[in-house]
CSV table of C-alpha atoms in Angstrom, one decimal:
chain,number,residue,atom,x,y,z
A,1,UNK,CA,100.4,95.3,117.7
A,2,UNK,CA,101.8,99.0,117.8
A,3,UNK,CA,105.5,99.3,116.2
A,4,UNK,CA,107.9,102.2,115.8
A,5,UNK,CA,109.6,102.8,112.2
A,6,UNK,CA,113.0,104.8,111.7
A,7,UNK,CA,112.1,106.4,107.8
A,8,UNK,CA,115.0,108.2,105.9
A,9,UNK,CA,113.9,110.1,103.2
A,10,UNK,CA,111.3,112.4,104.0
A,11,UNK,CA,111.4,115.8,103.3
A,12,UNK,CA,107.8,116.9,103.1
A,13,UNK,CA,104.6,116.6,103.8
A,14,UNK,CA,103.9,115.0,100.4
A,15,UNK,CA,106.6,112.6,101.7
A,16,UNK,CA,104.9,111.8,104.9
A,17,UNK,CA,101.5,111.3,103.6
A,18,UNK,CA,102.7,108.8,100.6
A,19,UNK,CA,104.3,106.7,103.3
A,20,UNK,CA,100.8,106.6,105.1
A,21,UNK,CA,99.5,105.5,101.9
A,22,UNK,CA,101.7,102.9,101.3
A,23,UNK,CA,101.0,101.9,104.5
A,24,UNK,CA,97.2,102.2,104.8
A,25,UNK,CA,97.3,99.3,101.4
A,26,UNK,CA,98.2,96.8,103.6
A,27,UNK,CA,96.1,94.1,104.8
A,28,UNK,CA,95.3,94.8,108.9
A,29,UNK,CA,96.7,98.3,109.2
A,30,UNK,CA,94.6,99.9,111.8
A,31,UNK,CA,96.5,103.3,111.9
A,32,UNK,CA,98.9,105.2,110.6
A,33,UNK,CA,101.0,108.3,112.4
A,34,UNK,CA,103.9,109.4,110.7
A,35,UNK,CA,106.0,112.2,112.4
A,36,UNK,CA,107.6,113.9,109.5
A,37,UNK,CA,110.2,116.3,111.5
A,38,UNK,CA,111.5,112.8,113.8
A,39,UNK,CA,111.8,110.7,110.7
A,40,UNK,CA,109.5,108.5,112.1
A,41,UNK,CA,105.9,106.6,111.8
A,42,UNK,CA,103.8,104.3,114.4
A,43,UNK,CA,101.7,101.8,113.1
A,44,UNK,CA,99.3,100.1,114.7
A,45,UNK,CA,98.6,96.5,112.8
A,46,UNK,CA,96.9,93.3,113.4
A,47,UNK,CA,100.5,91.0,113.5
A,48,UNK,CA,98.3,87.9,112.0
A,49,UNK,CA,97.8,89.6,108.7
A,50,UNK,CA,100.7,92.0,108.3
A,51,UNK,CA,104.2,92.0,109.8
A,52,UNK,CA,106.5,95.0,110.6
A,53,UNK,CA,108.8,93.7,108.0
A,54,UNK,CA,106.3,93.6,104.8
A,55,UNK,CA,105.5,97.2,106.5
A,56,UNK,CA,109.1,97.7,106.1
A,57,UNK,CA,109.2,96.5,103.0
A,58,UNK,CA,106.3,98.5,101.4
A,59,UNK,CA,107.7,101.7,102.5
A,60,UNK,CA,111.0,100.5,100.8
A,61,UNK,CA,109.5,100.0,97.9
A,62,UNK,CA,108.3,103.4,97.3
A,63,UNK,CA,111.7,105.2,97.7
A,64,UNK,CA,112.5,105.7,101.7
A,65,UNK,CA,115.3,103.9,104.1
A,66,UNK,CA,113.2,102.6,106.9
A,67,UNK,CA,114.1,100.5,110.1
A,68,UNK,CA,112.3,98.9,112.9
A,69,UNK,CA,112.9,101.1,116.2
């Protein structure tokens, strides 16, 4: 499954590549693209061992608004 993410936060690249981190931890994360000047991050995930909301929820956790687009 590919999903769009709205992130609110960012203001680097430092930023950008501790969301794809945060990201990459998670069980069935195949990849990671986060657009740091859009505010914004695709991920593409295997929906039987992650969902976009624990996705969601991870990058919460470390400090940044994010929505599902």
């Amino acid at each position: 499954m590919k999903q769009k993410f709205t992130i609110n936060g960012m203001s680097c690249d430092h930023c950008a590549n501790r969301v794809e981190t945060a990201i990459n931890e998670l069980p069935g994360i195949q990849k990671v693209k986060i657009h740091l000047k859009k505010g914004q991050g695709v991920v593409k995930f295997d929906d039987t061992q992650v969902s976009a909301d624990e996705i969601a929820k991870k990058v919460t956790e470390i400090g940044y608004e994010t929505t599902v687009a």
